[in-house]
Amino acid sequence: MRLLADLHTHSVASGHAYSTVSELAASAAARGLELIAVTDHGPSVPGGAHPWYFWNLKVVPSILGGVHILKGVEANPSLTTENGIDLPDELLHLMDFVAVGLHPLIGFDDRDVVKNTGAMLRVIENPYVDMITHPGNEEFPVDRDEIVAAAVRNGVILELNAHSFEPTSSRHASNGGERDFARAALEAGAHIAIGSDAHFHLHVGRFDGALAVAEELGFPEERIVNRDAASVLAHLLGKRERPRLDVGGEW
């Protein structure tokens, strides 16, 4: 299987990534990808982007060098905001793509399964959320069955995170959780996406470890959302309107 879209990439705006949006797009084009989502970290991650950054993403081209650019976010669950996410719904509504994941130093470092699960269930029920990132990260344990069932009910994608299988990842030694989530998603009928989680442009579209897991499990291709640009856009537009999807034009 060859995947032509990458729904998890980071630019310098994330605070600990090292490439520009233009570099991400150029690297995607060089690999033959048709689409990427730029999903910079939300503001509660140390060094993450300010809300104004996400509001102003309308200036970024929607197609750059032949590659569709989804202007997105990897937001974070929050214990203090009205919607349980570190960006307001008014802003999430404008985004082309909304991913959410648990990260260090945002209030969930105590490995509390009940707290983590409750926060993520609230996230999954938000109509603007499209994907949960690295759900098998064992640093942030959750009730896997509850999360998978909620994702199926709400049409939310569960990521199979490719970076978790790379030697440079802090999650490399404990990536069994990613495999377990993929197996549970398979059995429950959930959709997945295999994301690179690239923090450097040359890592865009690197899916090998996670793709091998999907193939080993026999995951149906039709339930892997990031097969190509058409499959991504069909899934996203089937869920809700994306008001700024084409506003950046083609460059």
mmCIF file of C-alpha atoms in Angstrom:
data_model
loop_
_atom_site.group_PDB
_atom_site.id
_atom_site.type_symbol
_atom_site.label_atom_id
_atom_site.label_comp_id
_atom_site.label_asym_id
_atom_site.label_seq_id
_atom_site.Cartn_x
_atom_site.Cartn_y
_atom_site.Cartn_z
ATOM 1 C CA MET A 1 0.000 0.000 0.000
ATOM 2 C CA ARG A 2 1.242 3.495 -0.837
ATOM 3 C CA LEU A 3 -0.143 6.423 1.124
ATOM 4 C CA LEU A 4 -0.341 9.796 -0.601
ATOM 5 C CA ALA A 5 -1.420 12.021 2.305
ATOM 6 C CA ASP A 6 0.115 12.852 5.664
ATOM 7 C CA LEU A 7 -2.235 14.248 8.312
ATOM 8 C CA HIS A 8 0.332 14.970 11.035
ATOM 9 C CA THR A 9 3.196 17.405 10.353
ATOM 10 C CA HIS A 10 4.752 20.274 12.307
ATOM 11 C CA SER A 11 6.367 23.563 11.314
ATOM 12 C CA VAL A 12 8.624 25.888 13.295
ATOM 13 C CA ALA A 13 5.466 27.380 14.830
ATOM 14 C CA SER A 14 5.219 24.316 17.093
ATOM 15 C CA GLY A 15 8.233 25.570 19.039
ATOM 16 C CA HIS A 16 10.252 22.351 18.803
ATOM 17 C CA ALA A 17 10.053 21.583 15.072
ATOM 18 C CA TYR A 18 12.551 22.783 12.506
ATOM 19 C CA SER A 19 10.981 23.449 9.092
ATOM 20 C CA THR A 20 8.724 25.977 7.403
ATOM 21 C CA VAL A 21 5.378 25.239 5.770
ATOM 22 C CA SER A 22 7.036 25.723 2.389
ATOM 23 C CA GLU A 23 9.701 23.157 3.260
ATOM 24 C CA LEU A 24 7.057 20.690 4.417
ATOM 25 C CA ALA A 25 5.155 21.110 1.142
ATOM 26 C CA ALA A 26 8.292 20.790 -0.978
ATOM 27 C CA SER A 27 9.311 17.612 0.815
ATOM 28 C CA ALA A 28 5.797 16.203 0.372
ATOM 29 C CA ALA A 29 5.917 16.973 -3.356
ATOM 30 C CA ALA A 30 9.311 15.311 -3.672
ATOM 31 C CA ARG A 31 7.858 12.150 -2.116
ATOM 32 C CA GLY A 32 4.878 12.216 -4.456
ATOM 33 C CA LEU A 33 2.328 13.094 -1.762
ATOM 34 C CA GLU A 34 -0.876 14.833 -2.788
ATOM 35 C CA LEU A 35 -1.854 16.359 0.563
ATOM 36 C CA ILE A 36 -0.489 17.237 3.990
ATOM 37 C CA ALA A 37 -2.064 18.682 7.115
ATOM 38 C CA VAL A 38 0.105 21.183 8.976
ATOM 39 C CA THR A 39 -0.843 20.462 12.571
ATOM 40 C CA ASP A 40 1.184 22.727 14.796
ATOM 41 C CA HIS A 41 0.918 22.339 18.553
ATOM 42 C CA GLY A 42 -1.773 24.242 20.396
ATOM 43 C CA PRO A 43 -0.913 26.942 22.939
ATOM 44 C CA SER A 44 -0.803 24.800 26.095
ATOM 45 C CA VAL A 45 2.285 22.886 24.897
ATOM 46 C CA PRO A 46 5.393 24.820 25.988
ATOM 47 C CA GLY A 47 6.468 26.877 22.980
ATOM 48 C CA GLY A 48 3.263 26.079 21.095
ATOM 49 C CA ALA A 49 1.589 28.534 18.756
ATOM 50 C CA HIS A 50 -0.575 31.428 19.921
ATOM 51 C CA PRO A 51 -4.279 31.362 18.931
ATOM 52 C CA TRP A 52 -3.621 34.246 16.550
ATOM 53 C CA TYR A 53 -1.324 31.960 14.556
ATOM 54 C CA PHE A 54 -4.197 29.565 13.883
ATOM 55 C CA TRP A 55 -6.625 32.378 13.113
ATOM 56 C CA ASN A 56 -4.238 33.773 10.492
ATOM 57 C CA LEU A 57 -3.607 30.463 8.704
ATOM 58 C CA LYS A 58 -6.016 31.710 6.045
ATOM 59 C CA VAL A 59 -3.018 33.383 4.383
ATOM 60 C CA VAL A 60 -1.280 30.039 3.765
ATOM 61 C CA PRO A 61 -1.885 28.630 0.261
ATOM 62 C CA SER A 62 -4.452 25.872 0.014
ATOM 63 C CA ILE A 63 -2.393 24.273 -2.738
ATOM 64 C CA LEU A 64 1.354 24.857 -2.731
ATOM 65 C CA GLY A 65 3.574 23.360 -5.420
ATOM 66 C CA GLY A 66 0.817 20.925 -6.332
ATOM 67 C CA VAL A 67 0.309 19.725 -2.742
ATOM 68 C CA HIS A 68 -2.981 20.339 -0.917
ATOM 69 C CA ILE A 69 -2.281 22.042 2.424
ATOM 70 C CA LEU A 70 -4.795 21.530 5.199
ATOM 71 C CA LYS A 71 -4.354 24.321 7.734
ATOM 72 C CA GLY A 72 -4.768 22.452 10.971
ATOM 73 C CA VAL A 73 -3.797 22.084 14.590
ATOM 74 C CA GLU A 74 -2.700 19.406 17.012
ATOM 75 C CA ALA A 75 -4.617 20.819 19.960
ATOM 76 C CA ASN A 76 -4.595 19.554 23.530
ATOM 77 C CA PRO A 77 -7.248 18.523 26.015
ATOM 78 C CA SER A 78 -7.697 21.073 28.774
ATOM 79 C CA LEU A 79 -9.056 20.897 32.303
ATOM 80 C CA THR A 80 -9.747 24.626 32.460
ATOM 81 C CA THR A 81 -11.415 25.735 29.208
ATOM 82 C CA GLU A 82 -15.116 25.814 28.410
ATOM 83 C CA ASN A 83 -14.865 23.197 25.637
ATOM 84 C CA GLY A 84 -12.147 21.032 27.198
ATOM 85 C CA ILE A 85 -9.623 21.939 24.460
ATOM 86 C CA ASP A 86 -6.904 24.605 24.447
ATOM 87 C CA LEU A 87 -8.474 26.472 21.507
ATOM 88 C CA PRO A 88 -12.073 27.725 21.476
ATOM 89 C CA ASP A 89 -14.744 26.197 19.259
ATOM 90 C CA GLU A 90 -15.036 29.466 17.322
ATOM 91 C CA LEU A 91 -11.475 28.930 16.129
ATOM 92 C CA LEU A 92 -11.676 25.150 15.698
ATOM 93 C CA HIS A 93 -14.644 25.727 13.379
ATOM 94 C CA LEU A 94 -12.380 27.664 11.002
ATOM 95 C CA MET A 95 -9.667 25.013 10.820
ATOM 96 C CA ASP A 96 -9.374 22.670 7.857
ATOM 97 C CA PHE A 97 -8.339 19.837 10.175
ATOM 98 C CA VAL A 98 -8.398 19.415 13.952
ATOM 99 C CA ALA A 99 -6.318 16.779 15.706
ATOM 100 C CA VAL A 100 -6.017 16.490 19.483
ATOM 101 C CA GLY A 101 -3.552 14.535 21.591
ATOM 102 C CA LEU A 102 -2.154 14.237 25.094
ATOM 103 C CA HIS A 103 1.295 15.762 25.614
ATOM 104 C CA PRO A 104 3.699 16.362 28.507
ATOM 105 C CA LEU A 105 3.374 19.437 30.706
ATOM 106 C CA ILE A 106 -0.256 20.235 29.897
ATOM 107 C CA GLY A 107 -1.764 18.830 33.105
ATOM 108 C CA PHE A 108 -1.944 15.081 32.479
ATOM 109 C CA ASP A 109 1.448 13.818 33.651
ATOM 110 C CA ASP A 110 0.129 11.872 36.644
ATOM 111 C CA ARG A 111 -0.848 8.757 34.607
ATOM 112 C CA ASP A 112 -4.428 8.952 35.862
ATOM 113 C CA VAL A 113 -6.447 6.645 33.590
ATOM 114 C CA VAL A 114 -9.814 7.991 34.744
ATOM 115 C CA LYS A 115 -8.828 11.636 34.263
ATOM 116 C CA ASN A 116 -7.156 11.004 30.916
ATOM 117 C CA THR A 117 -10.065 8.965 29.602
ATOM 118 C CA GLY A 118 -12.650 11.507 30.714
ATOM 119 C CA ALA A 119 -10.753 14.373 29.089
ATOM 120 C CA MET A 120 -10.335 12.510 25.808
ATOM 121 C CA LEU A 121 -13.960 11.359 25.691
ATOM 122 C CA ARG A 122 -15.011 14.997 25.991
ATOM 123 C CA VAL A 123 -12.631 15.877 23.145
ATOM 124 C CA ILE A 124 -13.950 13.104 20.899
ATOM 125 C CA GLU A 125 -17.518 14.289 21.390
ATOM 126 C CA ASN A 126 -16.616 17.783 20.141
ATOM 127 C CA PRO A 127 -18.014 18.047 16.572
ATOM 128 C CA TYR A 128 -14.961 19.951 15.339
ATOM 129 C CA VAL A 129 -12.432 17.252 16.273
ATOM 130 C CA ASP A 130 -11.290 15.049 13.393
ATOM 131 C CA MET A 131 -8.492 12.867 14.774
ATOM 132 C CA ILE A 132 -6.886 11.679 18.005
ATOM 133 C CA THR A 133 -3.091 11.589 17.768
ATOM 134 C CA HIS A 134 -0.859 8.810 19.142
ATOM 135 C CA PRO A 135 -3.699 7.364 21.256
ATOM 136 C CA GLY A 136 -1.488 4.432 22.276
ATOM 137 C CA ASN A 137 1.089 6.620 23.992
ATOM 138 C CA GLU A 138 1.675 4.673 27.197
ATOM 139 C CA GLU A 139 2.826 7.809 29.055
ATOM 140 C CA PHE A 140 -0.840 8.835 29.071
ATOM 141 C CA PRO A 141 -2.875 5.682 29.726
ATOM 142 C CA VAL A 142 -6.565 5.641 28.849
ATOM 143 C CA ASP A 143 -9.385 3.111 28.730
ATOM 144 C CA ARG A 144 -8.757 1.904 25.184
ATOM 145 C CA ASP A 145 -12.177 0.315 24.659
ATOM 146 C CA GLU A 146 -14.019 3.462 25.738
ATOM 147 C CA ILE A 147 -11.897 5.679 23.489
ATOM 148 C CA VAL A 148 -12.279 3.428 20.447
ATOM 149 C CA ALA A 149 -16.041 3.084 20.919
ATOM 150 C CA ALA A 150 -16.416 6.867 21.235
ATOM 151 C CA ALA A 151 -14.323 7.407 18.098
ATOM 152 C CA VAL A 152 -16.591 5.069 16.138
ATOM 153 C CA ARG A 153 -19.750 6.801 17.430
ATOM 154 C CA ASN A 154 -18.451 10.258 16.544
ATOM 155 C CA GLY A 155 -16.654 9.514 13.277
ATOM 156 C CA VAL A 156 -13.277 10.503 14.726
ATOM 157 C CA ILE A 157 -10.085 9.108 13.183
ATOM 158 C CA LEU A 158 -7.631 7.246 15.407
ATOM 159 C CA GLU A 159 -4.030 7.797 14.393
ATOM 160 C CA LEU A 160 -1.473 5.037 14.010
ATOM 161 C CA ASN A 161 1.543 7.189 14.736
ATOM 162 C CA ALA A 162 4.546 6.357 12.561
ATOM 163 C CA HIS A 163 7.012 8.371 14.631
ATOM 164 C CA SER A 164 6.354 6.036 17.554
ATOM 165 C CA PHE A 165 8.167 3.335 15.577
ATOM 166 C CA GLU A 166 11.233 5.480 14.824
ATOM 167 C CA PRO A 167 14.412 5.112 16.941
ATOM 168 C CA THR A 168 14.467 8.893 17.522
ATOM 169 C CA SER A 169 11.076 8.800 19.257
ATOM 170 C CA SER A 170 10.738 8.875 23.032
ATOM 171 C CA ARG A 171 7.856 6.421 22.483
ATOM 172 C CA HIS A 172 9.954 3.909 20.537
ATOM 173 C CA ALA A 173 10.566 1.575 23.479
ATOM 174 C CA SER A 174 6.866 1.371 24.349
ATOM 175 C CA ASN A 175 5.072 1.483 21.003
ATOM 176 C CA GLY A 176 3.010 -1.606 21.750
ATOM 177 C CA GLY A 177 0.185 0.704 22.747
ATOM 178 C CA GLU A 178 -0.027 2.016 19.190
ATOM 179 C CA ARG A 179 -0.303 -1.521 17.857
ATOM 180 C CA ASP A 180 -2.975 -2.359 20.454
ATOM 181 C CA PHE A 181 -5.033 0.697 19.507
ATOM 182 C CA ALA A 182 -4.795 -0.198 15.825
ATOM 183 C CA ARG A 183 -5.990 -3.732 16.572
ATOM 184 C CA ALA A 184 -8.889 -2.395 18.669
ATOM 185 C CA ALA A 185 -9.781 0.078 15.902
ATOM 186 C CA LEU A 186 -9.779 -2.772 13.385
ATOM 187 C CA GLU A 187 -12.125 -4.884 15.493
ATOM 188 C CA ALA A 188 -14.483 -1.980 16.272
ATOM 189 C CA GLY A 189 -14.812 -0.699 12.705
ATOM 190 C CA ALA A 190 -13.006 2.605 13.341
ATOM 191 C CA HIS A 191 -11.157 4.646 10.739
ATOM 192 C CA ILE A 192 -7.448 5.277 11.166
ATOM 193 C CA ALA A 193 -4.824 7.508 9.602
ATOM 194 C CA ILE A 194 -1.125 6.755 9.534
ATOM 195 C CA GLY A 195 0.675 10.012 10.338
ATOM 196 C CA SER A 196 4.388 10.764 10.222
ATOM 197 C CA ASP A 197 4.284 13.263 13.120
ATOM 198 C CA ALA A 198 7.127 14.956 11.219
ATOM 199 C CA HIS A 199 9.003 17.643 13.127
ATOM 200 C CA PHE A 200 11.514 18.028 10.277
ATOM 201 C CA HIS A 201 10.546 18.309 6.636
ATOM 202 C CA LEU A 202 12.516 15.281 5.428
ATOM 203 C CA HIS A 203 10.364 13.083 7.687
ATOM 204 C CA VAL A 204 7.105 13.999 5.905
ATOM 205 C CA GLY A 205 5.505 10.896 4.426
ATOM 206 C CA ARG A 206 7.692 8.441 6.359
ATOM 207 C CA PHE A 207 5.203 5.752 7.329
ATOM 208 C CA ASP A 208 7.189 2.505 7.166
ATOM 209 C CA GLY A 209 6.926 1.179 10.730
ATOM 210 C CA ALA A 210 3.255 2.032 11.221
ATOM 211 C CA LEU A 211 2.317 0.923 7.709
ATOM 212 C CA ALA A 212 3.932 -2.456 8.392
ATOM 213 C CA VAL A 213 1.718 -2.802 11.489
ATOM 214 C CA ALA A 214 -1.425 -1.952 9.517
ATOM 215 C CA GLU A 215 -0.535 -4.486 6.842
ATOM 216 C CA GLU A 216 0.328 -7.135 9.431
ATOM 217 C CA LEU A 217 -3.087 -6.630 11.064
ATOM 218 C CA GLY A 218 -4.845 -6.752 7.705
ATOM 219 C CA PHE A 219 -6.386 -3.322 8.182
ATOM 220 C CA PRO A 220 -8.808 -2.658 5.281
ATOM 221 C CA GLU A 221 -7.491 0.028 2.945
ATOM 222 C CA GLU A 222 -10.907 1.693 2.754
ATOM 223 C CA ARG A 223 -10.724 2.479 6.474
ATOM 224 C CA ILE A 224 -7.294 4.124 6.213
ATOM 225 C CA VAL A 225 -8.324 7.723 5.602
ATOM 226 C CA ASN A 226 -5.016 9.077 4.259
ATOM 227 C CA ARG A 227 -4.850 6.918 1.144
ATOM 228 C CA ASP A 228 -4.804 10.034 -1.036
ATOM 229 C CA ALA A 229 -6.129 13.596 -1.176
ATOM 230 C CA ALA A 230 -9.540 12.481 -2.425
ATOM 231 C CA SER A 231 -10.078 10.013 0.418
ATOM 232 C CA VAL A 232 -9.058 12.610 3.019
ATOM 233 C CA LEU A 233 -11.289 15.344 1.632
ATOM 234 C CA ALA A 234 -14.244 12.988 1.223
ATOM 235 C CA HIS A 235 -13.980 11.932 4.861
ATOM 236 C CA LEU A 236 -13.580 15.473 6.201
ATOM 237 C CA LEU A 237 -16.301 17.077 4.095
ATOM 238 C CA GLY A 238 -18.648 14.229 4.962
ATOM 239 C CA LYS A 239 -18.357 15.263 8.585
ATOM 240 C CA ARG A 240 -18.721 19.050 8.473
ATOM 241 C CA GLU A 241 -18.204 22.210 6.447
ATOM 242 C CA ARG A 242 -14.626 23.517 6.176
ATOM 243 C CA PRO A 243 -15.203 27.244 5.588
ATOM 244 C CA ARG A 244 -11.598 28.187 4.737
ATOM 245 C CA LEU A 245 -10.591 25.049 2.833
ATOM 246 C CA ASP A 246 -9.871 26.850 -0.453
ATOM 247 C CA VAL A 247 -9.413 30.413 0.753
ATOM 248 C CA GLY A 248 -5.607 30.384 0.440
ATOM 249 C CA GLY A 249 -5.681 29.761 -3.300
ATOM 250 C CA GLU A 250 -3.162 27.868 -5.408
ATOM 251 C CA TRP A 251 0.489 28.889 -5.644
#
